[in-house]
CSV table of C-alpha atoms in Angstrom, one decimal:
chain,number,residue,atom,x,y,z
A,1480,UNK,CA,-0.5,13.0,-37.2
A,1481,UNK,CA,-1.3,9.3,-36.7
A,1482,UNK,CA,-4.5,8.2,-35.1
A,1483,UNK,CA,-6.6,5.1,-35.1
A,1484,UNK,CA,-9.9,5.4,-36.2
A,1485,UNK,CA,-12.9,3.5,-36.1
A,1486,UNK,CA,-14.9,3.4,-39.2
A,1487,UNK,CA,-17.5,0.7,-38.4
A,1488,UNK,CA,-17.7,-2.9,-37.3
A,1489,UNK,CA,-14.3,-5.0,-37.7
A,1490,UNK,CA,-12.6,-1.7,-39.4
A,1491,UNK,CA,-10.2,0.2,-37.5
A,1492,UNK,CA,-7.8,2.1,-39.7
A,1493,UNK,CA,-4.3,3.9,-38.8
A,1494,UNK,CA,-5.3,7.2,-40.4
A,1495,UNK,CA,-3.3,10.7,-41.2
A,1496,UNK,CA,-5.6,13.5,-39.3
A,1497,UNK,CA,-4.7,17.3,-38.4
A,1498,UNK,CA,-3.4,17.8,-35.2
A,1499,UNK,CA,-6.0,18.7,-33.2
A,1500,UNK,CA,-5.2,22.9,-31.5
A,1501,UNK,CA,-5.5,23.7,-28.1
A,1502,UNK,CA,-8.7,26.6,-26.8
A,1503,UNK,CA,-8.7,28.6,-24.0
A,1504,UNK,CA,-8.9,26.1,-21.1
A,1505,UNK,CA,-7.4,23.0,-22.9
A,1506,UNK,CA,-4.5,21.1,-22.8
A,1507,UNK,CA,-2.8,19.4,-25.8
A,1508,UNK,CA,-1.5,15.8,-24.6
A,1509,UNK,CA,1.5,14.5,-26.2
A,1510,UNK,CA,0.2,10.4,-25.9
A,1511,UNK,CA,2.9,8.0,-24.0
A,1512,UNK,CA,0.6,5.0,-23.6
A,1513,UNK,CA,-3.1,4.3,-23.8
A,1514,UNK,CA,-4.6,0.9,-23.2
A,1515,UNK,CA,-7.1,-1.3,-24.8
A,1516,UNK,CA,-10.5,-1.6,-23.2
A,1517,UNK,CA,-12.8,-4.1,-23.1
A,1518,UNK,CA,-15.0,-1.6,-24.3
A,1519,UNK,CA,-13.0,-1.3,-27.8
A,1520,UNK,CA,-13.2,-4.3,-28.0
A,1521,UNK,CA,-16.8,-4.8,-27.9
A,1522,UNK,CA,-16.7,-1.6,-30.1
A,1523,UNK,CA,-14.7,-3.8,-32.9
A,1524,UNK,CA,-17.0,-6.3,-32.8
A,1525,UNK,CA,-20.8,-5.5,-32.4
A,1526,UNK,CA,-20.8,-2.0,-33.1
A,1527,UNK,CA,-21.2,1.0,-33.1
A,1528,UNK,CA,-22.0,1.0,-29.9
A,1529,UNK,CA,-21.1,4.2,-27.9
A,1530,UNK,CA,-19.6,5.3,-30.9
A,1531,UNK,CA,-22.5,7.7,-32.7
A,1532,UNK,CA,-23.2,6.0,-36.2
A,1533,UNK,CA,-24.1,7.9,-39.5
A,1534,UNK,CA,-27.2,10.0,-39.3
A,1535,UNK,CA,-26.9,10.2,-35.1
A,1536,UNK,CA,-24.0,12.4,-33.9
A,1537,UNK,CA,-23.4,12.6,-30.4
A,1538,UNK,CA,-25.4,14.9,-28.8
A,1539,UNK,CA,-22.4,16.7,-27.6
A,1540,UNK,CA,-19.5,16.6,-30.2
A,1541,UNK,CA,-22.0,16.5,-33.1
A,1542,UNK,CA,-20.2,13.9,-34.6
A,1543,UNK,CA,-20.5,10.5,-36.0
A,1544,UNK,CA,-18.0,8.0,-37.0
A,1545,UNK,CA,-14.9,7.7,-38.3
A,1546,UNK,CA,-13.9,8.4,-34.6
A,1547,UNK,CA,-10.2,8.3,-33.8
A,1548,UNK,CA,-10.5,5.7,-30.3
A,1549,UNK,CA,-8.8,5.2,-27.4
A,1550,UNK,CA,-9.6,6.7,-23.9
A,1551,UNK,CA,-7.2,4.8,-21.0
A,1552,UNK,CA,-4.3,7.4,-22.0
A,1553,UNK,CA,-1.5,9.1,-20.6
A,1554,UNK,CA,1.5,11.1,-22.0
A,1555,UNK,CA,3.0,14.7,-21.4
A,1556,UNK,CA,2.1,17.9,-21.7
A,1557,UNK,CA,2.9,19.5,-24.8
A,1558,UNK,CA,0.9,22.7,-24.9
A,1559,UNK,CA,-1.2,24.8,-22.8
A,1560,UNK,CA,-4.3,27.0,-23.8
A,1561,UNK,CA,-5.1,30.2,-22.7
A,1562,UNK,CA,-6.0,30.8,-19.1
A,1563,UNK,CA,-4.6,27.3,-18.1
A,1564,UNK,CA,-2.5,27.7,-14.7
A,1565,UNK,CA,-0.7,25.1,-12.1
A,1566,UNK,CA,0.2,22.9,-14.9
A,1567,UNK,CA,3.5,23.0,-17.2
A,1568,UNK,CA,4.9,21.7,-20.8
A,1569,UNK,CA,6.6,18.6,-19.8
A,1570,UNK,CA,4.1,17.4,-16.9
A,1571,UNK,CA,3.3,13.9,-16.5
A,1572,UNK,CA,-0.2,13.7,-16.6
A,1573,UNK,CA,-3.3,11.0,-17.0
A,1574,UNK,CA,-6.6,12.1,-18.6
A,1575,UNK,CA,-10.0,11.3,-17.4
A,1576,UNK,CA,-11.6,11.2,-20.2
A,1577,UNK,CA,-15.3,12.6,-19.9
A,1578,UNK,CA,-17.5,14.6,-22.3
A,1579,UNK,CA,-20.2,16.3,-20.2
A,1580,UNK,CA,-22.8,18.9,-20.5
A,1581,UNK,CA,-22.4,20.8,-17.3
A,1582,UNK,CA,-26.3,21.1,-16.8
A,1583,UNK,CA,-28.3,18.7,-16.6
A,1584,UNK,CA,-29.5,17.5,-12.9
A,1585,UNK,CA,-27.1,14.5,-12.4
A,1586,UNK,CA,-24.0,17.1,-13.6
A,1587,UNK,CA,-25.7,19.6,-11.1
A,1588,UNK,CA,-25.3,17.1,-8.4
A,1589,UNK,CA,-22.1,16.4,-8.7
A,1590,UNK,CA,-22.6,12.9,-10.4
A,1591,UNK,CA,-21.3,13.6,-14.2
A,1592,UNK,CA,-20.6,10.1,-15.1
A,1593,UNK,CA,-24.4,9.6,-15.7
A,1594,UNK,CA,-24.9,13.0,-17.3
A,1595,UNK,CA,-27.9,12.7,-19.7
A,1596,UNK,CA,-25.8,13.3,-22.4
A,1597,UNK,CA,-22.5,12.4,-21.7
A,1598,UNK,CA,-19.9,10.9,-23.9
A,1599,UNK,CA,-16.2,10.0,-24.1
A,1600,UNK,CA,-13.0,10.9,-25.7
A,1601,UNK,CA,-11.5,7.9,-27.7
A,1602,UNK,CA,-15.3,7.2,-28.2
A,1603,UNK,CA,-17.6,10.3,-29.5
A,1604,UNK,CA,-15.6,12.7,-31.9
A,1605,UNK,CA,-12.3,13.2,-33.1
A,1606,UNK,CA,-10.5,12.9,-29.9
A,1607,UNK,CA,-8.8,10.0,-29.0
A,1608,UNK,CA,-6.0,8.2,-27.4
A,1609,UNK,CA,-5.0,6.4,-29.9
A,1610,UNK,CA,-3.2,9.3,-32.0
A,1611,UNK,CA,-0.4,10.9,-31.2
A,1612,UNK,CA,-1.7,14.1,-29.8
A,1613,UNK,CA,-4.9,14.7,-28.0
A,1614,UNK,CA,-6.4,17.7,-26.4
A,1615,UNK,CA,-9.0,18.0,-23.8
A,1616,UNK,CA,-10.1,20.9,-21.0
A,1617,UNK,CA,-8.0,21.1,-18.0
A,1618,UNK,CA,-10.4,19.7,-15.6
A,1619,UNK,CA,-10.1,16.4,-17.4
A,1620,UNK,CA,-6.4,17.0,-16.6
A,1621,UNK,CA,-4.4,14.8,-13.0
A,1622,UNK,CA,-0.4,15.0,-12.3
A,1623,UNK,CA,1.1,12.0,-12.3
A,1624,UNK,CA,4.3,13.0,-10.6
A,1625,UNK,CA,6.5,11.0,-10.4
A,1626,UNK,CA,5.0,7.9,-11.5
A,1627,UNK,CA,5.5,6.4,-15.1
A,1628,UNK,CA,3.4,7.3,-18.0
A,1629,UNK,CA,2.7,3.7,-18.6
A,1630,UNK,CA,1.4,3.5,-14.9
A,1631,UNK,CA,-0.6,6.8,-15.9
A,1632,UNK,CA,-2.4,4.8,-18.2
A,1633,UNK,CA,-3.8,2.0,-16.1
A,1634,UNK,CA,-5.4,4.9,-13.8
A,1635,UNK,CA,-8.5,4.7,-15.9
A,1636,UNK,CA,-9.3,1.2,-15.6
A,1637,UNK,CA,-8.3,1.5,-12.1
A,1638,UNK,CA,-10.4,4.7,-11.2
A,1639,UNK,CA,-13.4,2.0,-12.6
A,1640,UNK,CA,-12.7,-0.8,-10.2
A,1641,UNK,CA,-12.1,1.8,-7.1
A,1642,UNK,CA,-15.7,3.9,-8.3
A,1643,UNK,CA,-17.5,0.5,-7.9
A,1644,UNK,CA,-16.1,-0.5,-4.5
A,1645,UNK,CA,-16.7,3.0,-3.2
A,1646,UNK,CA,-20.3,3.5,-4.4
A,1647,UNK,CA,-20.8,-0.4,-2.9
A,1648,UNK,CA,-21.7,-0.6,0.8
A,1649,UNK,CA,-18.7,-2.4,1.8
A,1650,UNK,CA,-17.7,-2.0,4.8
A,1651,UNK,CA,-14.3,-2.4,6.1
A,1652,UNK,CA,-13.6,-6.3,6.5
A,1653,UNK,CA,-16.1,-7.3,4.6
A,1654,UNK,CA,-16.6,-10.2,2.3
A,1655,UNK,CA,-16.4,-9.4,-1.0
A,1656,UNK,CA,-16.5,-11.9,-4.4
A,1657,UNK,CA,-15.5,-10.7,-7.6
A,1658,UNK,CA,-16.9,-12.8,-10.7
A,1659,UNK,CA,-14.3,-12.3,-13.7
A,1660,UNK,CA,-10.6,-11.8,-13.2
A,1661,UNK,CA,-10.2,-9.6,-16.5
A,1662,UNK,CA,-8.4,-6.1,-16.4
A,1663,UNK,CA,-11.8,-4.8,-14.9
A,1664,UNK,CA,-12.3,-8.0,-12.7
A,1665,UNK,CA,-8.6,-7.5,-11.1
A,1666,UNK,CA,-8.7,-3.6,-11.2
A,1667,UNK,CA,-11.7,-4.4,-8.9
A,1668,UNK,CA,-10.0,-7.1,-6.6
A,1669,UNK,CA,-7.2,-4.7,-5.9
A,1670,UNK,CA,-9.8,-1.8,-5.2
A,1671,UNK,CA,-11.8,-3.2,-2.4
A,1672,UNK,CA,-8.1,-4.4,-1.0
A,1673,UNK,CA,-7.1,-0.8,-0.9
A,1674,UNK,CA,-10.3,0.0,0.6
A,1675,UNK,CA,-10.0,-2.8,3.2
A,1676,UNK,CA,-12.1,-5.6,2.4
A,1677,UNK,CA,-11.5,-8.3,4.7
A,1678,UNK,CA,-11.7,-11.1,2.5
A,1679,UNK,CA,-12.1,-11.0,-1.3
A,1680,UNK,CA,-12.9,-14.0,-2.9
A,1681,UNK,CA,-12.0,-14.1,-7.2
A,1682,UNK,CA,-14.5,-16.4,-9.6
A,1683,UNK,CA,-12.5,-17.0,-12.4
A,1684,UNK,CA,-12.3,-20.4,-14.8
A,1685,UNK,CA,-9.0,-19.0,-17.3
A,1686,UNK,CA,-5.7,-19.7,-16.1
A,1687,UNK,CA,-3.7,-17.3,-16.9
A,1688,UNK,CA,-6.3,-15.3,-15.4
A,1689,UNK,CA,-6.9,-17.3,-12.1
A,1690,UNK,CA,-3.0,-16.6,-11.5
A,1691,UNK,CA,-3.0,-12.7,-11.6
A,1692,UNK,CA,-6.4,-12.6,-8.9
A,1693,UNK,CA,-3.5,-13.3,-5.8
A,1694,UNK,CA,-1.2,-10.9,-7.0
A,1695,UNK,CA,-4.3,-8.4,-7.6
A,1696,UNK,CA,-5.2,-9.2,-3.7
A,1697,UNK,CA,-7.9,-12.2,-3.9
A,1698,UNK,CA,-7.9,-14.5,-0.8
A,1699,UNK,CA,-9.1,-17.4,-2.1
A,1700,UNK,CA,-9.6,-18.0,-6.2
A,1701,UNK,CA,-12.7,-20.3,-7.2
A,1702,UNK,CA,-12.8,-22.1,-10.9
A,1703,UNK,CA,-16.3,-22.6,-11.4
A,1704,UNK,CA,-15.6,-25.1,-13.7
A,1705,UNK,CA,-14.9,-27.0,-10.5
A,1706,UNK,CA,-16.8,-26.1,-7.8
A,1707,UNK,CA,-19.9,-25.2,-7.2
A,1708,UNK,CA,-19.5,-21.2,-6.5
A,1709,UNK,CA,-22.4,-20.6,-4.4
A,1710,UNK,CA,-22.0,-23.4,-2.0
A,1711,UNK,CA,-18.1,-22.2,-1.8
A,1712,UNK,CA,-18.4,-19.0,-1.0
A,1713,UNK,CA,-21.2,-19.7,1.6
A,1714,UNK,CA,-18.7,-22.5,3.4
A,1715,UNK,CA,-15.8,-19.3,3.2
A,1716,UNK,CA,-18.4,-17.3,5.2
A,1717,UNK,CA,-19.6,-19.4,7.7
A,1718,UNK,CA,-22.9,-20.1,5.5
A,1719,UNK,CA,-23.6,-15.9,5.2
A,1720,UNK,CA,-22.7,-15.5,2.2
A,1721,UNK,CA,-20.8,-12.4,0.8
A,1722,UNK,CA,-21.5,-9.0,1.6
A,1723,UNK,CA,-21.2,-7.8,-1.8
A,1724,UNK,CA,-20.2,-9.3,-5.3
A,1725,UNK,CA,-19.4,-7.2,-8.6
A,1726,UNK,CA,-20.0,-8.7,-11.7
A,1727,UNK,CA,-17.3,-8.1,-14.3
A,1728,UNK,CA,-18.0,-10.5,-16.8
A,1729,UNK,CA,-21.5,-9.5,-18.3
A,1730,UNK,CA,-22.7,-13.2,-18.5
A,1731,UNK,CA,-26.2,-14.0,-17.6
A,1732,UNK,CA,-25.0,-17.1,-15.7
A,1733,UNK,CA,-22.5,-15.0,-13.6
A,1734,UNK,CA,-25.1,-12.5,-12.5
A,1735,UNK,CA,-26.9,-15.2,-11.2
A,1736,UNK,CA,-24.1,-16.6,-9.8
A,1737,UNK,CA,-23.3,-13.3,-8.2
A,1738,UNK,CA,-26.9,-12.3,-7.0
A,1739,UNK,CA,-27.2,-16.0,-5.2
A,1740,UNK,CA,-23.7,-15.9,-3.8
A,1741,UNK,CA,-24.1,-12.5,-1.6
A,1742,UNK,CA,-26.0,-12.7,2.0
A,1743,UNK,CA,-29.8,-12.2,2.2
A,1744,UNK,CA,-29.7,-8.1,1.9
A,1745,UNK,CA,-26.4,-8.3,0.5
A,1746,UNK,CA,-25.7,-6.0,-2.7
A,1747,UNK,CA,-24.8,-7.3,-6.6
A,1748,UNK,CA,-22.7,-4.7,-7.9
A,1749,UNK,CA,-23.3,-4.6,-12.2
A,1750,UNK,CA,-19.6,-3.6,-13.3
A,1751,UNK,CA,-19.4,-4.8,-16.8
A,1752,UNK,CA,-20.7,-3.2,-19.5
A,1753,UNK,CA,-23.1,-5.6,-21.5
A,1754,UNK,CA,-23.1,-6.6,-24.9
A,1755,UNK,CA,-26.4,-8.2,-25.1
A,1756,UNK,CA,-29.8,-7.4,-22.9
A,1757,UNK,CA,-29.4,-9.6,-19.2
A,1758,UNK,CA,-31.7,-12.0,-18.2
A,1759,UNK,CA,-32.3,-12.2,-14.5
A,1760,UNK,CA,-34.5,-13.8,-12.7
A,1761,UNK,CA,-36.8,-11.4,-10.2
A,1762,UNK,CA,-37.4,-13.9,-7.6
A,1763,UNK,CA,-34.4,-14.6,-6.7
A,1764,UNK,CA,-33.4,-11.4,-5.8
A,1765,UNK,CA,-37.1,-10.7,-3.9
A,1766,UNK,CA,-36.6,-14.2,-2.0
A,1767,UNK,CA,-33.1,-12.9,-0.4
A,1768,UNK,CA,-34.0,-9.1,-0.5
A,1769,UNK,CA,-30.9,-8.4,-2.6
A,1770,UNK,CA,-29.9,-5.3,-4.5
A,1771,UNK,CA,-28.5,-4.4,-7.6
A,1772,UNK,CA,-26.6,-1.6,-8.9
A,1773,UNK,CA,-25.4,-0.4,-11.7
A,1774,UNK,CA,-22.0,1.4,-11.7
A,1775,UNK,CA,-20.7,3.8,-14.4
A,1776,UNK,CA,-17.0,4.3,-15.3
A,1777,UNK,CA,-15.8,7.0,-12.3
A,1778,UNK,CA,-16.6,10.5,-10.8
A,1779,UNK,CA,-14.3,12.0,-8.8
A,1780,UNK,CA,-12.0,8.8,-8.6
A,1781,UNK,CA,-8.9,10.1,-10.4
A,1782,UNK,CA,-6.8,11.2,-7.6
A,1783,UNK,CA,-8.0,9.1,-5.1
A,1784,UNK,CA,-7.0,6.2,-7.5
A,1785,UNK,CA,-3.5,8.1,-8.2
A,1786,UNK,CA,-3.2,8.2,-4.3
A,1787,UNK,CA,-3.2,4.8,-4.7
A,1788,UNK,CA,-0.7,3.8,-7.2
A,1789,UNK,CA,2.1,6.6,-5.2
A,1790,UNK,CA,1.3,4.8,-1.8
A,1791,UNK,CA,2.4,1.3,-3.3
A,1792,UNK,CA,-1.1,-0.2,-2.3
A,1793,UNK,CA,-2.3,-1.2,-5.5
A,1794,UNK,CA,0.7,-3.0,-7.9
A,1795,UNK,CA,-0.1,-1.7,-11.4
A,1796,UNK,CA,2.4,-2.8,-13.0
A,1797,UNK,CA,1.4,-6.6,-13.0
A,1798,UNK,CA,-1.8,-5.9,-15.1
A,1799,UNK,CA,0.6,-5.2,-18.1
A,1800,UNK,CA,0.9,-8.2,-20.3
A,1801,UNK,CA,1.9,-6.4,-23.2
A,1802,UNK,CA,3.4,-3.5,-25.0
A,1803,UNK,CA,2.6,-2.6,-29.0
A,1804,UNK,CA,3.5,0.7,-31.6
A,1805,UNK,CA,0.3,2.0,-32.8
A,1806,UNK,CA,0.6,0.6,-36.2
A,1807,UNK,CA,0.2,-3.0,-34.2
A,1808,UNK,CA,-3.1,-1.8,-32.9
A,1809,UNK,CA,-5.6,-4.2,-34.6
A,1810,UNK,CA,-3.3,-7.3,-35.0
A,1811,UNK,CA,-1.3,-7.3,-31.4
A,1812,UNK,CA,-3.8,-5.8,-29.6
A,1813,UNK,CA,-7.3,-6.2,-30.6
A,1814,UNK,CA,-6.7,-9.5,-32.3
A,1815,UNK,CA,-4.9,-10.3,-29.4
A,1816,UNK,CA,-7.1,-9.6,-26.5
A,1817,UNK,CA,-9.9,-11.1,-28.4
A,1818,UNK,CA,-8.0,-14.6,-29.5
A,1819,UNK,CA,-6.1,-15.1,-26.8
A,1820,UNK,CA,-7.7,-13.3,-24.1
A,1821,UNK,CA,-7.1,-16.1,-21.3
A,1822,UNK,CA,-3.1,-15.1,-21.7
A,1823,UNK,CA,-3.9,-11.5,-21.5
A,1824,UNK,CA,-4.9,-8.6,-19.7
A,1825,UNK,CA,-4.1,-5.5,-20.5
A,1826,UNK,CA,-2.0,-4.6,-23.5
A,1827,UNK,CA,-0.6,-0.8,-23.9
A,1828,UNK,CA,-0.3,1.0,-27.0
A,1829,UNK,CA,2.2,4.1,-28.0
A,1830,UNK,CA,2.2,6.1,-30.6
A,1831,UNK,CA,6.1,6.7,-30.1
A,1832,UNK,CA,8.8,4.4,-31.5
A,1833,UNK,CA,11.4,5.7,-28.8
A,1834,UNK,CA,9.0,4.2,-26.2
A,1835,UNK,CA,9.1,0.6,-27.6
């Protein structure tokens, strides 16, 4: 079958690999749709980064790259393992897309997005969305019913941006700003909506950008190309401050931004993943007794986020700016994203012709 796989730093090939078979317990995907991630894309650029390099397998899969990539995926079930029950061939289903160990103390708590040694499909083996089948335990597995497999696929990205406004303490009718208006940025936006925020303010200079933050659910959208952001978002809350801000952008300047923009004991929620070590200046957050937290991908978010999408209180749909046949992969989609990003954000990819 086809797959994409990454086989180091600005080489991502449309490989022939086996099939992958389905165990006891799994259940073989046949891939609708799977999206590109900001992730891959910092993958494509700087890495390996999450992606095991020669000599270090992952600690799970015990493998190194080529990895076939691709982890925001949906499709339809087209096989079932052994002991696999309450699901059928022919399901619509999305995959959340975790490699855990089961063990350690934050997967014995419950929290098995920071598992010591956890990993991803489409990131850490063979496994990947971006092929044409892919196979994964039946935990991993959510029903889509009757929504669209290309919906199915934005439930990742989503389940990201709902995971950071629940572990947040936002409070219903809140203040909320969110610095970046990228897939994660507006995933976010629409998130704390769902969850009732009372006012979510979106920091965003790109255009194209700047006019998907309203549709997402932002109140008011700041350029901070012009205006100062701080001194906005204090006059939009009587001189507070937010309660919360989530930085999506992983830009030195707009964690400062964020961090002096919330209340004093308001909370900086970290959302992006960096691609270089942050700078941050201590006092600031000492002066205004602020805190910072790091949020991870999702745990338990899935159906919650699905609940979402079949209750028509998050608008999916909108986030797609583009749709591309797998062979497309590096030239209309990661070239894409990456020199046009401002007109972009979030561009699906199908291994299936008839889908196109």
């Amino acid at each position: 079958m086809k797959a994409a796989r990454f086989h180091g730093r600005g080489d991502i090939r449309i490989d022939e690999v086996p099939e992958p078979e389905v165990g006891p317990g799994q259940v073989k995907v046949a891939v609708d749709w799977c999206g590109i991630c900001g992730s891959d894309l910092h993958e494509y650029l700087e890495g390996p980064l999450f992606i095991p390099p020669p000599g270090s397998p992952h600690p799970l899969t015990g493998e190194t790259l080529p990895v076939v990539m691709g982890h925001e995926f949906a499709g339809t079930i087209a096989e079932l393992g052994d002991g696999v029950s309450g699901m059928s061939v022919g399901d619509k289903v999305a995959v959340e897309p975790y490699l855990v160990c089961g063990k350690c103390p934050a997967c014995a708590a419950g929290r098995y997005n920071i598992c010591r040694t956890f990993g991803f499909v489409g990131l850490s083996g063979t496994q990947g969305g971006f092929s044409e089948r892919c196979v994964v335990d039946q935990k991993w597995i959510h029903p889509l019913g009757d929504l669209g497999t290309d919906v199915g696929a934005l439930v990742e990205p989503l389940a990201v941006g709902y995971h950071a406004a629940r572990l947040s303490p936002m409070r219903e009718g809140d203040t909320a700003v969110v610095f970046g208006a990228g897939p994660i940025g507006l995933v976010t936006i629409a998130s704390l909506k769902a969850r009732g925020a009372g006012q979510v303010i979106s920091v965003e200079p790109a255009a194209a950008r700047k006019g998907k933050a309203p549709g997402a659910g932002a109140d008011v959208v700041l350029d901070p190309t012009e205006v100062d952001v701080t001194s906005a978002v204090r006059d939009l809350t009587g001189g507070a401050g937010a309660d919360v801000a989530f930085e999506c952008a992983g830009i030195d300047a707009v964690l400062a931004g964020a961090i002096a923009s919330v209340r004093p004991g308001g909370t900086v929620v970290n959302v992006a993943i960096w691609g270089h070590e942050a700078t941050v200046q201590m006092n600031a957050l000492v002066a205004s007794e602020v805190a910072v937290i790091g949020s991870l991908a999702y745990c338990e978010d899935h159906s919650d986020t699905i609940a979402l999408l079949r209750d028509k209180k998050v608008d999916a749909g909108q986030f797609i700016t583009g749709r591309i046949g797998l062979d497309d992969l590096v030239s209309g989609g990661f070239r894409e994203l990456i020199d046009n990003k401002e007109e972009n954000v979030k561009i699906l990819v199908s291994p299936q012709e008839a889908l196109l």
